[in-house]
CSV table of C-alpha atoms in Angstrom, one decimal:
chain,number,residue,atom,x,y,z
A,624,UNK,CA,139.0,80.1,102.6
A,625,UNK,CA,138.2,82.8,105.3
A,626,UNK,CA,138.4,86.3,103.9
A,627,UNK,CA,138.9,89.1,106.4
A,628,UNK,CA,137.4,92.3,105.1
A,629,UNK,CA,139.4,95.5,105.8
A,630,UNK,CA,136.3,97.0,107.3
A,631,UNK,CA,136.3,94.2,109.9
A,632,UNK,CA,139.8,95.2,111.2
A,633,UNK,CA,139.3,97.6,114.0
A,634,UNK,CA,141.0,101.0,113.1
A,635,UNK,CA,143.6,102.3,115.4
A,636,UNK,CA,144.0,105.7,117.2
A,637,UNK,CA,140.8,107.1,115.6
A,638,UNK,CA,140.3,110.0,118.1
A,639,UNK,CA,142.4,113.1,118.4
A,640,UNK,CA,144.5,113.0,121.6
A,641,UNK,CA,144.7,116.0,123.9
A,642,UNK,CA,147.6,115.8,126.4
A,643,UNK,CA,146.6,117.2,129.8
A,644,UNK,CA,148.4,120.3,131.0
A,645,UNK,CA,149.5,118.3,134.1
A,646,UNK,CA,150.3,115.1,132.3
A,647,UNK,CA,152.1,112.3,134.0
A,648,UNK,CA,154.8,110.5,132.1
A,649,UNK,CA,156.5,107.2,132.9
A,650,UNK,CA,159.9,105.7,131.9
A,651,UNK,CA,163.4,106.9,131.1
A,652,UNK,CA,166.9,105.8,131.9
A,653,UNK,CA,169.8,106.8,129.6
A,654,UNK,CA,170.0,107.9,126.0
A,655,UNK,CA,166.6,108.7,124.5
A,656,UNK,CA,165.0,108.2,128.0
A,657,UNK,CA,167.3,110.8,129.6
A,658,UNK,CA,166.6,113.3,126.8
A,659,UNK,CA,162.9,112.8,127.3
A,660,UNK,CA,163.1,113.0,131.1
A,661,UNK,CA,165.0,116.3,130.9
A,662,UNK,CA,162.4,117.7,128.5
A,663,UNK,CA,159.5,116.7,130.7
A,664,UNK,CA,161.2,118.0,133.8
A,665,UNK,CA,161.4,121.4,132.1
A,666,UNK,CA,157.6,121.5,131.8
A,667,UNK,CA,156.5,123.2,135.0
A,668,UNK,CA,153.1,121.4,135.2
A,669,UNK,CA,154.1,118.0,134.0
A,670,UNK,CA,155.0,115.0,136.3
A,671,UNK,CA,157.6,112.3,135.7
A,672,UNK,CA,157.9,108.8,136.9
A,673,UNK,CA,161.6,108.2,136.1
A,674,UNK,CA,162.6,104.6,136.1
A,675,UNK,CA,165.8,102.7,135.6
A,676,UNK,CA,167.2,99.2,136.5
A,677,UNK,CA,169.8,101.1,138.5
A,678,UNK,CA,168.3,104.3,139.9
A,679,UNK,CA,171.8,105.8,140.4
A,680,UNK,CA,171.8,106.5,136.6
A,681,UNK,CA,169.0,109.0,137.3
A,682,UNK,CA,171.2,111.4,139.2
A,683,UNK,CA,170.8,114.0,136.4
A,684,UNK,CA,167.3,114.6,137.8
A,685,UNK,CA,166.7,116.6,141.0
A,686,UNK,CA,165.9,114.7,144.2
A,687,UNK,CA,163.7,117.4,145.8
A,688,UNK,CA,161.2,118.1,143.0
A,689,UNK,CA,157.7,116.8,144.0
A,690,UNK,CA,156.8,116.4,140.3
A,691,UNK,CA,159.6,113.8,139.8
A,692,UNK,CA,159.5,110.3,141.3
A,693,UNK,CA,162.6,108.1,140.8
A,694,UNK,CA,162.0,104.3,140.9
A,695,UNK,CA,163.9,101.1,140.2
A,696,UNK,CA,162.4,99.0,137.5
A,697,UNK,CA,163.5,95.8,135.8
A,698,UNK,CA,161.1,95.1,132.9
A,699,UNK,CA,162.0,91.4,133.0
A,700,UNK,CA,160.4,91.0,136.5
A,701,UNK,CA,156.6,91.3,136.6
A,702,UNK,CA,156.5,91.9,140.3
A,703,UNK,CA,158.9,94.9,140.0
A,704,UNK,CA,156.6,96.4,137.3
A,705,UNK,CA,153.5,96.0,139.5
A,706,UNK,CA,155.4,97.5,142.5
A,707,UNK,CA,156.5,100.4,140.3
A,708,UNK,CA,153.0,101.3,139.2
A,709,UNK,CA,151.6,100.9,142.7
A,710,UNK,CA,154.3,103.2,144.2
A,711,UNK,CA,153.6,105.8,141.5
A,712,UNK,CA,149.9,105.7,142.1
A,713,UNK,CA,150.4,106.1,145.9
A,714,UNK,CA,152.9,108.9,145.4
A,715,UNK,CA,150.8,111.0,143.0
A,716,UNK,CA,147.4,110.4,144.7
A,717,UNK,CA,146.5,112.9,147.3
A,718,UNK,CA,143.2,114.0,148.7
A,719,UNK,CA,140.6,114.2,146.0
A,720,UNK,CA,143.3,114.1,143.2
A,721,UNK,CA,143.5,110.6,141.8
A,722,UNK,CA,146.4,109.1,140.0
A,723,UNK,CA,146.4,109.3,136.3
A,724,UNK,CA,148.9,108.0,133.9
A,725,UNK,CA,149.0,109.8,130.5
A,726,UNK,CA,152.1,108.8,128.6
A,727,UNK,CA,154.3,105.7,128.8
A,728,UNK,CA,157.5,105.5,126.8
A,729,UNK,CA,158.8,101.9,126.5
A,730,UNK,CA,162.5,102.4,125.7
A,731,UNK,CA,164.2,99.7,127.7
A,732,UNK,CA,166.3,97.4,125.4
A,733,UNK,CA,169.6,96.5,124.0
A,734,UNK,CA,171.0,94.9,120.8
A,735,UNK,CA,172.5,91.4,120.5
A,736,UNK,CA,174.7,91.3,117.4
A,737,UNK,CA,177.1,88.9,115.8
A,738,UNK,CA,177.0,85.5,114.2
A,739,UNK,CA,173.5,84.0,114.7
A,740,UNK,CA,174.8,80.4,114.5
A,741,UNK,CA,176.9,80.9,117.7
A,742,UNK,CA,174.2,82.5,119.8
A,743,UNK,CA,173.5,80.7,123.1
A,744,UNK,CA,170.1,79.8,124.4
A,745,UNK,CA,170.5,82.3,127.2
A,746,UNK,CA,171.4,85.1,124.7
A,747,UNK,CA,168.4,84.4,122.6
A,748,UNK,CA,166.0,84.3,125.4
A,749,UNK,CA,167.4,87.3,127.2
A,750,UNK,CA,167.1,89.4,124.0
A,751,UNK,CA,163.4,88.6,123.6
A,752,UNK,CA,162.8,88.8,127.4
A,753,UNK,CA,164.0,92.4,127.6
A,754,UNK,CA,163.1,93.9,124.2
A,755,UNK,CA,159.8,92.2,123.6
A,756,UNK,CA,158.3,90.7,126.8
A,757,UNK,CA,159.5,93.7,128.9
A,758,UNK,CA,157.8,96.0,126.5
A,759,UNK,CA,154.6,94.0,126.6
A,760,UNK,CA,154.5,93.9,130.4
A,761,UNK,CA,154.9,97.6,130.9
A,762,UNK,CA,152.4,98.4,128.0
A,763,UNK,CA,149.7,96.2,129.4
A,764,UNK,CA,150.0,97.6,132.9
A,765,UNK,CA,149.8,101.1,131.3
A,766,UNK,CA,146.6,100.1,129.4
A,767,UNK,CA,145.1,98.9,132.7
A,768,UNK,CA,145.5,102.3,134.2
A,769,UNK,CA,144.6,104.4,131.1
A,770,UNK,CA,141.3,102.7,130.3
A,771,UNK,CA,140.1,103.2,133.9
A,772,UNK,CA,140.0,107.0,133.9
A,773,UNK,CA,139.5,109.2,136.9
A,774,UNK,CA,137.1,112.2,137.4
A,775,UNK,CA,137.4,115.0,134.9
A,776,UNK,CA,139.9,113.2,132.7
A,777,UNK,CA,138.5,111.8,129.5
A,778,UNK,CA,141.6,111.0,127.3
A,779,UNK,CA,143.0,107.6,128.0
A,780,UNK,CA,146.7,108.1,127.1
A,781,UNK,CA,149.5,107.2,124.8
A,782,UNK,CA,151.9,104.3,124.8
A,783,UNK,CA,155.1,104.9,122.8
A,784,UNK,CA,156.9,101.6,122.0
A,785,UNK,CA,160.4,102.2,120.9
A,786,UNK,CA,160.9,100.1,117.9
A,787,UNK,CA,163.4,100.9,115.2
A,788,UNK,CA,164.2,100.7,111.5
A,789,UNK,CA,165.2,97.2,112.6
A,790,UNK,CA,161.6,96.4,113.2
A,791,UNK,CA,160.8,96.9,109.5
A,792,UNK,CA,164.1,96.1,107.7
A,793,UNK,CA,166.4,93.2,108.5
A,794,UNK,CA,170.2,93.3,108.2
A,795,UNK,CA,172.8,90.5,108.7
A,796,UNK,CA,174.4,89.9,112.1
A,797,UNK,CA,171.4,91.1,114.2
A,798,UNK,CA,168.9,88.2,113.8
A,799,UNK,CA,167.6,88.2,117.4
A,800,UNK,CA,167.5,91.9,117.8
A,801,UNK,CA,165.4,92.1,114.6
A,802,UNK,CA,163.2,89.3,115.9
A,803,UNK,CA,162.5,91.3,119.1
A,804,UNK,CA,161.7,94.5,117.1
A,805,UNK,CA,159.5,92.7,114.5
A,806,UNK,CA,157.7,91.2,117.5
A,807,UNK,CA,157.2,94.6,119.1
A,808,UNK,CA,155.8,95.9,115.7
A,809,UNK,CA,153.3,93.0,115.3
A,810,UNK,CA,152.2,93.0,118.9
A,811,UNK,CA,151.7,96.7,119.0
A,812,UNK,CA,149.6,96.8,115.9
A,813,UNK,CA,147.5,93.9,117.0
A,814,UNK,CA,146.9,95.2,120.6
A,815,UNK,CA,146.2,98.7,119.2
A,816,UNK,CA,143.3,97.2,117.3
A,817,UNK,CA,142.0,95.7,120.5
A,818,UNK,CA,141.5,99.0,122.2
A,819,UNK,CA,137.8,99.6,122.4
A,820,UNK,CA,136.4,102.8,120.9
A,821,UNK,CA,133.5,102.5,123.4
A,822,UNK,CA,135.4,102.8,126.6
A,823,UNK,CA,134.1,105.8,128.5
A,824,UNK,CA,135.1,107.9,131.4
A,825,UNK,CA,133.5,106.6,134.6
A,826,UNK,CA,133.0,110.2,135.9
A,827,UNK,CA,129.4,110.9,137.0
A,828,UNK,CA,128.8,114.7,137.7
A,829,UNK,CA,126.9,115.4,140.8
A,830,UNK,CA,124.7,117.9,138.9
A,831,UNK,CA,123.0,116.2,135.9
A,832,UNK,CA,122.5,119.6,134.3
A,833,UNK,CA,126.1,120.7,134.7
A,834,UNK,CA,128.5,121.0,131.8
A,835,UNK,CA,130.6,118.4,133.4
A,836,UNK,CA,128.0,115.9,132.2
A,837,UNK,CA,129.7,116.0,128.8
A,838,UNK,CA,132.8,114.6,130.3
A,839,UNK,CA,131.0,111.4,131.3
A,840,UNK,CA,130.2,110.8,127.6
A,841,UNK,CA,133.7,111.3,126.4
A,842,UNK,CA,135.4,108.3,124.9
A,843,UNK,CA,138.5,107.0,126.5
A,844,UNK,CA,141.2,107.0,123.9
A,845,UNK,CA,144.1,104.6,124.5
A,846,UNK,CA,146.7,105.1,121.7
A,847,UNK,CA,149.8,103.2,120.6
A,848,UNK,CA,152.7,104.6,118.6
A,849,UNK,CA,155.7,102.7,117.3
A,850,UNK,CA,158.8,105.0,117.2
A,851,UNK,CA,161.1,103.9,114.4
A,852,UNK,CA,164.4,105.8,114.3
A,853,UNK,CA,167.2,104.6,112.0
A,854,UNK,CA,170.0,105.3,114.4
A,855,UNK,CA,170.5,107.4,117.5
A,856,UNK,CA,173.6,108.7,119.2
A,857,UNK,CA,173.3,106.9,122.5
A,858,UNK,CA,175.2,104.2,124.3
A,859,UNK,CA,173.3,101.6,122.3
A,860,UNK,CA,176.4,100.6,120.4
A,861,UNK,CA,178.4,100.5,123.6
A,862,UNK,CA,177.3,99.0,126.9
A,863,UNK,CA,173.8,98.5,125.6
A,864,UNK,CA,175.1,96.1,123.0
A,865,UNK,CA,175.8,92.4,123.5
A,866,UNK,CA,177.7,90.1,121.1
A,867,UNK,CA,177.6,86.5,120.2
A,868,UNK,CA,180.9,84.6,120.0
A,869,UNK,CA,182.6,84.8,116.6
A,870,UNK,CA,181.9,81.7,114.5
A,871,UNK,CA,184.7,80.6,112.1
A,872,UNK,CA,182.3,79.9,109.3
A,873,UNK,CA,181.6,83.6,109.1
A,874,UNK,CA,185.0,85.1,109.7
A,875,UNK,CA,185.8,86.0,106.1
A,876,UNK,CA,185.7,89.9,105.7
A,877,UNK,CA,183.6,89.4,102.6
A,878,UNK,CA,180.7,87.9,104.6
A,879,UNK,CA,177.6,90.2,104.8
A,880,UNK,CA,177.7,90.6,108.6
A,881,UNK,CA,181.4,91.5,108.5
A,882,UNK,CA,180.8,94.1,105.8
A,883,UNK,CA,177.9,95.6,107.9
A,884,UNK,CA,180.1,95.8,111.0
A,885,UNK,CA,182.7,97.9,109.0
A,886,UNK,CA,179.9,100.2,107.7
A,887,UNK,CA,178.4,100.7,111.2
A,888,UNK,CA,181.7,101.3,112.9
A,889,UNK,CA,182.6,103.9,110.2
A,890,UNK,CA,179.2,105.6,110.8
A,891,UNK,CA,179.8,105.7,114.5
A,892,UNK,CA,183.2,107.2,114.2
A,893,UNK,CA,181.7,109.9,112.0
A,894,UNK,CA,179.0,110.7,114.6
A,895,UNK,CA,176.1,109.7,112.4
A,896,UNK,CA,172.7,109.3,113.9
A,897,UNK,CA,169.9,111.3,115.4
A,898,UNK,CA,170.5,113.2,118.7
A,899,UNK,CA,168.5,111.7,121.5
A,900,UNK,CA,166.9,115.1,122.1
A,901,UNK,CA,165.5,115.0,118.6
A,902,UNK,CA,163.7,111.7,119.2
A,903,UNK,CA,162.4,112.9,122.6
A,904,UNK,CA,161.0,116.1,121.1
A,905,UNK,CA,159.3,114.2,118.3
A,906,UNK,CA,157.5,112.0,120.8
A,907,UNK,CA,156.5,115.1,122.9
A,908,UNK,CA,155.3,116.9,119.9
A,909,UNK,CA,153.2,114.0,118.7
A,910,UNK,CA,151.6,113.6,122.1
A,911,UNK,CA,150.9,117.3,122.6
A,912,UNK,CA,149.8,118.6,119.2
A,913,UNK,CA,146.1,117.7,119.8
A,914,UNK,CA,145.8,115.5,116.7
A,915,UNK,CA,145.4,111.7,116.1
A,916,UNK,CA,148.4,109.7,117.3
A,917,UNK,CA,150.1,107.9,114.3
A,918,UNK,CA,150.6,104.1,114.7
A,919,UNK,CA,154.1,104.4,113.3
A,920,UNK,CA,156.6,107.3,113.6
A,921,UNK,CA,159.7,106.7,111.4
A,922,UNK,CA,162.4,109.2,112.3
A,923,UNK,CA,165.1,110.5,109.9
A,924,UNK,CA,165.2,110.5,106.2
A,925,UNK,CA,167.3,107.3,106.3
A,926,UNK,CA,164.5,105.5,108.1
A,927,UNK,CA,161.8,106.7,105.7
A,928,UNK,CA,163.9,105.9,102.6
A,929,UNK,CA,165.0,102.5,103.7
A,930,UNK,CA,161.4,101.6,104.8
A,931,UNK,CA,160.1,102.6,101.3
A,932,UNK,CA,162.8,100.4,99.7
A,933,UNK,CA,161.9,97.5,101.9
A,934,UNK,CA,158.2,97.8,101.2
A,935,UNK,CA,158.8,98.1,97.4
A,936,UNK,CA,160.9,95.0,97.6
A,937,UNK,CA,158.1,93.1,99.4
A,938,UNK,CA,155.6,94.3,96.8
A,939,UNK,CA,157.7,93.2,94.0
A,940,UNK,CA,158.3,89.8,95.6
A,941,UNK,CA,154.5,89.5,96.3
A,942,UNK,CA,153.7,90.2,92.6
A,943,UNK,CA,156.2,87.5,91.6
A,944,UNK,CA,154.4,84.8,93.5
A,945,UNK,CA,150.9,86.2,93.1
A,946,UNK,CA,150.0,83.3,90.8
A,947,UNK,CA,150.3,80.9,93.7
A,948,UNK,CA,147.4,82.7,95.4
A,949,UNK,CA,145.0,81.0,93.0
A,950,UNK,CA,145.2,77.8,95.1
A,951,UNK,CA,142.1,78.9,96.9
């Protein structure tokens, strides 16, 4: 059987990333996106491409700030994504200053919960269409821009894909939401390994002896990071959550999904979860600290502890069936 050596698996995010002082960020909306948008807007030299399916939800941002561009964006429509990037490039390109995109935050999504057996075809497809394929479309358009750098800019950029504890641990009553987040996790890790360590800036200095020549030899670093919070105080459990129809076979309060609903509702009533601003600051700090970008960023002690438990369970399960590996 084919054996893939670990050394043959392209490492990810190998180069320290240095966020430009005039970095351009893309994405937001409500919740975590709003917190991040407000943080970026508070940085005098940073620029923000603020997007939402309904731009009226971006009213918390000023209309007359040249550093902020508000655009409509539906991640389920490829043409709208292309138009968004084209408009942003035209808006922030002026004279000799070319458009550069430094950080993209993929935070569009919602949760479909309830009895899996009663989920409709439309509900299943819409969950994956928004949470997974929408993330993929925006991320690949971002990579297209980041790997084609402009003069004097050598760092490719960072793509933050909002995953969740739900991308690592699965709970009853959220099968299709978990499917979308597990897909985001696997896709992100795979595509992160596709990023070439040999992409270089296309900048060619007019004076071969100038110090700027070193810029032409800088590697273009396109980095991916999976953000994995356990729970955030947003509208995610409100208008960002969809439900399947109740199925009589799972109506008993003793069923696992019903027990989890009680637990989650109790936690919400107690105000449990991270503040959106905490998640936003974590992403900003990771992008701006001048170090390597981690592939995964679990947020909160709950996320870390539950991920450890899940990994330990998998290791134990692996050891229990390890004898079957001898079939080769």
